[in-house]
Each structure stands twice: as structure tokens, then as C-alpha cells.
Amino acid sequence: MAVSNCMANLRVCIDPGHGMSNRSPGKYDPGACAHGLSEADIVLQWALTCKWVLNNAGIFVYLTRDDDRDNTPVGSRDDMAERQNCTHFISLHCNAGGGTGCETYYRDDADKALATIVQNALLSATGLKSRGLKTEDQSQHSRLAVLDFNGPACLAETGFIDKAHDAKKLVDRDVRIRFAEGLRDGLLK
């Protein structure tokens, strides 16, 4: 009974980064691109997989976008989740710029537990190197708009799209499923 009460109260927003109107109205932002892949496409597949796995466990999931036409300005994604009464917010991204591995950003101690769950699920699913849990001020931006969410929030860099080894993991369906299952298990603990 405790698990079903927990699931009934758990409302997770999965935010596949970039996409339509991310930074400019009416313009598609593919994010980082390499090896014929785009960050926006990869993280959308990860988000859809997470929704499927978490929904099958009885967890409500809201996606900020579920295709490449949804208008999702970066500054309004946390508000979209709050309007859906989400309790948790996870933004998915791919890194680029010469490196390898996974890292997860959070703003403060209230967000760290969720960031830890996400980072552990990433490492277990991908087998990539841990670049660690990092605070927002360690990111390339002074502030991450998606972390304005009123509740636990984090931004996960799933791997480096421009590193062939990482990119292979990022497009692997089984890796996505393992991540989603690890996320589910972590959220339900």
C-alpha cells in the first residue's frame, strides 16, 4: 500500500532539452550535433522511453515536448511542469566539446537527492565514466533556467554526442531502457 501511495503522489516531468522555440520563437534548436545525430532527437527518444517505463510502473510522467514541433521556450519549461502539478523535474541533454561520460547538475541540497538518482541510473545504464554531480554554478551557464522548478530538479548530461564511444551508447535502445528502469527504481525507493 505504501508504494501505491508513493506512486500516486509522484508526478515526474521529463524535459527533453532543445527543440522548437527553445531559444528563439519558431526556430528549431537541435542542440549539439555530431556523427549525423542531434542532441534534441536523442534526448527526445530518452524521454519517450522514460515515459513508457515510468507509466508502466504507475508513475505519472509529463513531457515538456513529445515531438519536434512542440513550442517549448527554455524559460517556460519549469512553469509547464508546475502547471501539471509535477513533483520532480529532470531535464535531459547531451554534452559536446571533447570529453566522455555523464554528469548531472543541481541547484541546492533540495535537488541533490534527485540528481544522485539520475546520475546513478545514467552510470549503470551507459557504463560511461562519471563526471560527477555538479552544482549549477559549475555548468557553462551562470544559471540553468530549468532548475527554477519549485521542487527537486536536475539537468543530466547523458554523454558526449561528439565522442563516438558515448554516441553509440546514446542511440542504443537497451541503454535507454536500462536508464529508465534505473530511474524508476530510484524514484520508488
PDB file of C-alpha atoms in Angstrom:
ATOM      1  CA  MET A   1       0.000   0.000   0.000  1.00  0.00           C
ATOM      2  CA  ALA A   2       2.846   2.436   0.759  1.00  0.00           C
ATOM      3  CA  VAL A   3       4.283   2.009  -2.730  1.00  0.00           C
ATOM      4  CA  SER A   4       0.988   2.810  -4.445  1.00  0.00           C
ATOM      5  CA  ASN A   5       0.565   5.908  -2.253  1.00  0.00           C
ATOM      6  CA  CYS A   6       4.078   6.958  -3.228  1.00  0.00           C
ATOM      7  CA  MET A   7       3.328   6.391  -6.919  1.00  0.00           C
ATOM      8  CA  ALA A   8       0.063   8.315  -6.663  1.00  0.00           C
ATOM      9  CA  ASN A   9       1.954  11.326  -5.292  1.00  0.00           C
ATOM     10  CA  LEU A  10       4.854  11.078  -7.741  1.00  0.00           C
ATOM     11  CA  ARG A  11       4.430  13.280 -10.815  1.00  0.00           C
ATOM     12  CA  VAL A  12       7.608  13.469 -12.858  1.00  0.00           C
ATOM     13  CA  CYS A  13       8.382  15.959 -15.589  1.00  0.00           C
ATOM     14  CA  ILE A  14      10.912  14.753 -18.142  1.00  0.00           C
ATOM     15  CA  ASP A  15      12.249  17.613 -20.218  1.00  0.00           C
ATOM     16  CA  PRO A  16      13.985  16.604 -23.458  1.00  0.00           C
ATOM     17  CA  GLY A  17      16.252  19.597 -23.998  1.00  0.00           C
ATOM     18  CA  HIS A  18      16.352  21.857 -27.053  1.00  0.00           C
ATOM     19  CA  GLY A  19      13.697  21.516 -29.812  1.00  0.00           C
ATOM     20  CA  MET A  20      11.273  24.034 -31.281  1.00  0.00           C
ATOM     21  CA  SER A  21      11.384  27.596 -29.920  1.00  0.00           C
ATOM     22  CA  ASN A  22      13.930  26.647 -27.254  1.00  0.00           C
ATOM     23  CA  ARG A  23      15.812  29.948 -27.578  1.00  0.00           C
ATOM     24  CA  SER A  24      14.054  31.747 -30.451  1.00  0.00           C
ATOM     25  CA  PRO A  25      10.319  31.619 -31.255  1.00  0.00           C
ATOM     26  CA  GLY A  26       9.573  29.444 -34.267  1.00  0.00           C
ATOM     27  CA  LYS A  27      13.169  28.257 -34.704  1.00  0.00           C
ATOM     28  CA  TYR A  28      14.227  24.662 -34.147  1.00  0.00           C
ATOM     29  CA  ASP A  29      17.238  24.230 -31.855  1.00  0.00           C
ATOM     30  CA  PRO A  30      18.893  20.844 -32.497  1.00  0.00           C
ATOM     31  CA  GLY A  31      21.399  21.325 -29.676  1.00  0.00           C
ATOM     32  CA  ALA A  32      24.791  19.713 -30.146  1.00  0.00           C
ATOM     33  CA  CYS A  33      25.264  17.764 -33.379  1.00  0.00           C
ATOM     34  CA  ALA A  34      27.856  15.164 -34.367  1.00  0.00           C
ATOM     35  CA  HIS A  35      28.061  11.837 -36.191  1.00  0.00           C
ATOM     36  CA  GLY A  36      24.825  12.681 -38.043  1.00  0.00           C
ATOM     37  CA  LEU A  37      22.978  12.909 -34.703  1.00  0.00           C
ATOM     38  CA  SER A  38      21.316  15.789 -32.907  1.00  0.00           C
ATOM     39  CA  GLU A  39      21.011  16.254 -29.170  1.00  0.00           C
ATOM     40  CA  ALA A  40      17.321  17.221 -29.457  1.00  0.00           C
ATOM     41  CA  ASP A  41      16.467  13.956 -31.235  1.00  0.00           C
ATOM     42  CA  ILE A  42      18.464  11.749 -28.862  1.00  0.00           C
ATOM     43  CA  VAL A  43      17.044  13.190 -25.654  1.00  0.00           C
ATOM     44  CA  LEU A  44      13.516  13.068 -27.059  1.00  0.00           C
ATOM     45  CA  GLN A  45      13.924   9.303 -27.519  1.00  0.00           C
ATOM     46  CA  TRP A  46      15.257   9.021 -23.961  1.00  0.00           C
ATOM     47  CA  ALA A  47      12.279  10.995 -22.624  1.00  0.00           C
ATOM     48  CA  LEU A  48       9.734   8.900 -24.531  1.00  0.00           C
ATOM     49  CA  THR A  49      11.373   5.723 -23.199  1.00  0.00           C
ATOM     50  CA  CYS A  50      11.276   7.087 -19.641  1.00  0.00           C
ATOM     51  CA  LYS A  51       7.610   7.951 -20.003  1.00  0.00           C
ATOM     52  CA  TRP A  52       6.787   4.439 -21.198  1.00  0.00           C
ATOM     53  CA  VAL A  53       8.727   2.699 -18.399  1.00  0.00           C
ATOM     54  CA  LEU A  54       7.553   5.001 -15.611  1.00  0.00           C
ATOM     55  CA  ASN A  55       3.922   4.966 -16.789  1.00  0.00           C
ATOM     56  CA  ASN A  56       4.012   1.149 -16.761  1.00  0.00           C
ATOM     57  CA  ALA A  57       5.063   1.374 -13.099  1.00  0.00           C
ATOM     58  CA  GLY A  58       2.086   3.622 -12.337  1.00  0.00           C
ATOM     59  CA  ILE A  59       4.110   6.859 -12.198  1.00  0.00           C
ATOM     60  CA  PHE A  60       2.610   9.922 -13.893  1.00  0.00           C
ATOM     61  CA  VAL A  61       5.024  11.470 -16.427  1.00  0.00           C
ATOM     62  CA  TYR A  62       4.644  14.791 -18.180  1.00  0.00           C
ATOM     63  CA  LEU A  63       6.925  15.584 -21.132  1.00  0.00           C
ATOM     64  CA  THR A  64       7.653  19.222 -21.940  1.00  0.00           C
ATOM     65  CA  ARG A  65       7.730  18.125 -25.581  1.00  0.00           C
ATOM     66  CA  ASP A  66       6.888  14.834 -27.255  1.00  0.00           C
ATOM     67  CA  ASP A  67       7.830  15.698 -30.835  1.00  0.00           C
ATOM     68  CA  ASP A  68       9.902  18.214 -32.813  1.00  0.00           C
ATOM     69  CA  ARG A  69       7.005  20.652 -33.317  1.00  0.00           C
ATOM     70  CA  ASP A  70       6.132  21.431 -29.687  1.00  0.00           C
ATOM     71  CA  ASN A  71       6.985  25.041 -28.807  1.00  0.00           C
ATOM     72  CA  THR A  72       8.998  24.850 -25.613  1.00  0.00           C
ATOM     73  CA  PRO A  73      10.924  28.000 -24.707  1.00  0.00           C
ATOM     74  CA  VAL A  74      13.628  27.088 -22.219  1.00  0.00           C
ATOM     75  CA  GLY A  75      12.452  29.705 -19.724  1.00  0.00           C
ATOM     76  CA  SER A  76       8.932  28.284 -19.516  1.00  0.00           C
ATOM     77  CA  ARG A  77       9.625  24.565 -19.144  1.00  0.00           C
ATOM     78  CA  ASP A  78       9.635  24.623 -15.343  1.00  0.00           C
ATOM     79  CA  ASP A  79       6.354  26.572 -15.406  1.00  0.00           C
ATOM     80  CA  MET A  80       4.827  23.988 -17.754  1.00  0.00           C
ATOM     81  CA  ALA A  81       5.726  21.247 -15.270  1.00  0.00           C
ATOM     82  CA  GLU A  82       4.346  23.192 -12.333  1.00  0.00           C
ATOM     83  CA  ARG A  83       1.020  23.688 -14.158  1.00  0.00           C
ATOM     84  CA  GLN A  84       0.855  19.885 -14.447  1.00  0.00           C
ATOM     85  CA  ASN A  85       1.460  19.588 -10.680  1.00  0.00           C
ATOM     86  CA  CYS A  86       4.724  17.741 -11.208  1.00  0.00           C
ATOM     87  CA  THR A  87       6.701  16.911  -8.080  1.00  0.00           C
ATOM     88  CA  HIS A  88      10.066  16.276  -9.806  1.00  0.00           C
ATOM     89  CA  PHE A  89      11.785  17.762 -12.866  1.00  0.00           C
ATOM     90  CA  ILE A  90      14.507  16.069 -14.945  1.00  0.00           C
ATOM     91  CA  SER A  91      15.996  17.814 -17.974  1.00  0.00           C
ATOM     92  CA  LEU A  92      17.892  15.550 -20.394  1.00  0.00           C
ATOM     93  CA  HIS A  93      20.791  16.740 -22.566  1.00  0.00           C
ATOM     94  CA  CYS A  94      23.890  15.537 -24.414  1.00  0.00           C
ATOM     95  CA  ASN A  95      27.284  17.061 -23.859  1.00  0.00           C
ATOM     96  CA  ALA A  96      29.821  18.065 -26.525  1.00  0.00           C
ATOM     97  CA  GLY A  97      33.233  19.631 -26.681  1.00  0.00           C
ATOM     98  CA  GLY A  98      35.705  16.844 -26.257  1.00  0.00           C
ATOM     99  CA  GLY A  99      35.196  14.608 -23.315  1.00  0.00           C
ATOM    100  CA  THR A 100      33.403  11.485 -22.242  1.00  0.00           C
ATOM    101  CA  GLY A 101      30.981  10.456 -19.551  1.00  0.00           C
ATOM    102  CA  CYS A 102      27.863  11.524 -17.694  1.00  0.00           C
ATOM    103  CA  GLU A 103      27.276  14.392 -15.291  1.00  0.00           C
ATOM    104  CA  THR A 104      24.225  15.744 -13.506  1.00  0.00           C
ATOM    105  CA  TYR A 105      23.672  19.310 -12.343  1.00  0.00           C
ATOM    106  CA  TYR A 106      21.561  20.500  -9.448  1.00  0.00           C
ATOM    107  CA  ARG A 107      20.961  23.830  -7.724  1.00  0.00           C
ATOM    108  CA  ASP A 108      20.894  23.129  -3.987  1.00  0.00           C
ATOM    109  CA  ASP A 109      20.640  20.424  -1.346  1.00  0.00           C
ATOM    110  CA  ALA A 110      16.900  20.023  -2.010  1.00  0.00           C
ATOM    111  CA  ASP A 111      17.777  18.892  -5.559  1.00  0.00           C
ATOM    112  CA  LYS A 112      20.803  16.729  -4.756  1.00  0.00           C
ATOM    113  CA  ALA A 113      18.888  13.521  -3.936  1.00  0.00           C
ATOM    114  CA  LEU A 114      17.133  13.567  -7.330  1.00  0.00           C
ATOM    115  CA  ALA A 115      20.413  14.393  -9.093  1.00  0.00           C
ATOM    116  CA  THR A 116      22.012  11.401  -7.366  1.00  0.00           C
ATOM    117  CA  ILE A 117      19.228   9.059  -8.529  1.00  0.00           C
ATOM    118  CA  VAL A 118      19.563  10.306 -12.104  1.00  0.00           C
ATOM    119  CA  GLN A 119      23.379  10.150 -12.123  1.00  0.00           C
ATOM    120  CA  ASN A 120      23.390   6.611 -10.712  1.00  0.00           C
ATOM    121  CA  ALA A 121      20.852   5.481 -13.323  1.00  0.00           C
ATOM    122  CA  LEU A 122      22.969   7.042 -16.092  1.00  0.00           C
ATOM    123  CA  LEU A 123      26.173   5.383 -14.937  1.00  0.00           C
ATOM    124  CA  SER A 124      24.549   1.990 -14.510  1.00  0.00           C
ATOM    125  CA  ALA A 125      22.799   2.128 -17.895  1.00  0.00           C
ATOM    126  CA  THR A 126      25.618   3.544 -20.011  1.00  0.00           C
ATOM    127  CA  GLY A 127      28.740   2.203 -18.349  1.00  0.00           C
ATOM    128  CA  LEU A 128      30.327   5.579 -19.107  1.00  0.00           C
ATOM    129  CA  LYS A 129      32.741   7.450 -16.864  1.00  0.00           C
ATOM    130  CA  SER A 130      31.265   9.538 -14.066  1.00  0.00           C
ATOM    131  CA  ARG A 131      31.966  13.231 -14.450  1.00  0.00           C
ATOM    132  CA  GLY A 132      30.134  13.630 -11.152  1.00  0.00           C
ATOM    133  CA  LEU A 133      27.329  15.506  -9.535  1.00  0.00           C
ATOM    134  CA  LYS A 134      27.839  19.214 -10.065  1.00  0.00           C
ATOM    135  CA  THR A 135      26.214  22.324  -8.770  1.00  0.00           C
ATOM    136  CA  GLU A 136      24.613  24.726 -11.202  1.00  0.00           C
ATOM    137  CA  ASP A 137      27.483  27.203 -10.856  1.00  0.00           C
ATOM    138  CA  GLN A 138      29.856  24.543 -12.228  1.00  0.00           C
ATOM    139  CA  SER A 139      27.960  24.497 -15.539  1.00  0.00           C
ATOM    140  CA  GLN A 140      28.914  26.526 -18.591  1.00  0.00           C
ATOM    141  CA  HIS A 141      25.964  28.827 -17.817  1.00  0.00           C
ATOM    142  CA  SER A 142      25.684  31.043 -14.764  1.00  0.00           C
ATOM    143  CA  ARG A 143      22.101  29.843 -14.247  1.00  0.00           C
ATOM    144  CA  LEU A 144      20.139  26.885 -15.605  1.00  0.00           C
ATOM    145  CA  ALA A 145      16.570  28.070 -16.226  1.00  0.00           C
ATOM    146  CA  VAL A 146      15.078  24.581 -15.920  1.00  0.00           C
ATOM    147  CA  LEU A 147      16.281  24.388 -12.317  1.00  0.00           C
ATOM    148  CA  ASP A 148      13.837  27.179 -11.398  1.00  0.00           C
ATOM    149  CA  PHE A 149      11.284  24.393 -10.860  1.00  0.00           C
ATOM    150  CA  ASN A 150       9.559  24.544  -7.463  1.00  0.00           C
ATOM    151  CA  GLY A 151      10.638  21.097  -6.268  1.00  0.00           C
ATOM    152  CA  PRO A 152      13.506  18.670  -6.822  1.00  0.00           C
ATOM    153  CA  ALA A 153      15.102  19.344 -10.215  1.00  0.00           C
ATOM    154  CA  CYS A 154      18.231  18.388 -12.097  1.00  0.00           C
ATOM    155  CA  LEU A 155      19.806  18.582 -15.539  1.00  0.00           C
ATOM    156  CA  ALA A 156      21.524  15.441 -16.820  1.00  0.00           C
ATOM    157  CA  GLU A 157      24.210  15.337 -19.493  1.00  0.00           C
ATOM    158  CA  THR A 158      23.742  11.764 -20.711  1.00  0.00           C
ATOM    159  CA  GLY A 159      27.060  11.538 -22.591  1.00  0.00           C
ATOM    160  CA  PHE A 160      29.146  13.279 -25.245  1.00  0.00           C
ATOM    161  CA  ILE A 161      27.476  13.293 -28.650  1.00  0.00           C
ATOM    162  CA  ASP A 162      30.793  14.161 -30.329  1.00  0.00           C
ATOM    163  CA  LYS A 163      32.629  11.172 -28.805  1.00  0.00           C
ATOM    164  CA  ALA A 164      31.930   8.076 -30.950  1.00  0.00           C
ATOM    165  CA  HIS A 165      32.011   5.729 -27.944  1.00  0.00           C
ATOM    166  CA  ASP A 166      29.491   7.830 -25.996  1.00  0.00           C
ATOM    167  CA  ALA A 167      27.308   8.484 -29.065  1.00  0.00           C
ATOM    168  CA  LYS A 168      26.953   4.746 -29.637  1.00  0.00           C
ATOM    169  CA  LYS A 169      25.530   4.403 -26.113  1.00  0.00           C
ATOM    170  CA  LEU A 170      23.238   7.424 -26.556  1.00  0.00           C
ATOM    171  CA  VAL A 171      21.417   5.839 -29.509  1.00  0.00           C
ATOM    172  CA  ASP A 172      21.218   2.332 -28.056  1.00  0.00           C
ATOM    173  CA  ARG A 173      17.607   1.386 -27.226  1.00  0.00           C
ATOM    174  CA  ASP A 174      18.683  -1.042 -24.490  1.00  0.00           C
ATOM    175  CA  VAL A 175      20.725   1.686 -22.779  1.00  0.00           C
ATOM    176  CA  ARG A 176      17.671   3.978 -22.802  1.00  0.00           C
ATOM    177  CA  ILE A 177      15.516   1.253 -21.288  1.00  0.00           C
ATOM    178  CA  ARG A 178      18.105   0.475 -18.595  1.00  0.00           C
ATOM    179  CA  PHE A 179      18.290   4.175 -17.719  1.00  0.00           C
ATOM    180  CA  ALA A 180      14.512   4.450 -17.476  1.00  0.00           C
ATOM    181  CA  GLU A 181      14.341   1.332 -15.289  1.00  0.00           C
ATOM    182  CA  GLY A 182      17.101   2.667 -13.034  1.00  0.00           C
ATOM    183  CA  LEU A 183      15.282   5.983 -12.781  1.00  0.00           C
ATOM    184  CA  ARG A 184      12.038   4.193 -11.925  1.00  0.00           C
ATOM    185  CA  ASP A 185      13.717   2.095  -9.250  1.00  0.00           C
ATOM    186  CA  GLY A 186      15.490   5.095  -7.756  1.00  0.00           C
ATOM    187  CA  LEU A 187      12.330   7.177  -7.617  1.00  0.00           C
ATOM    188  CA  LEU A 188      10.356   4.397  -5.948  1.00  0.00           C
ATOM    189  CA  LYS A 189      12.881   3.863  -3.140  1.00  0.00           C
TER     190      LYS A 189
END
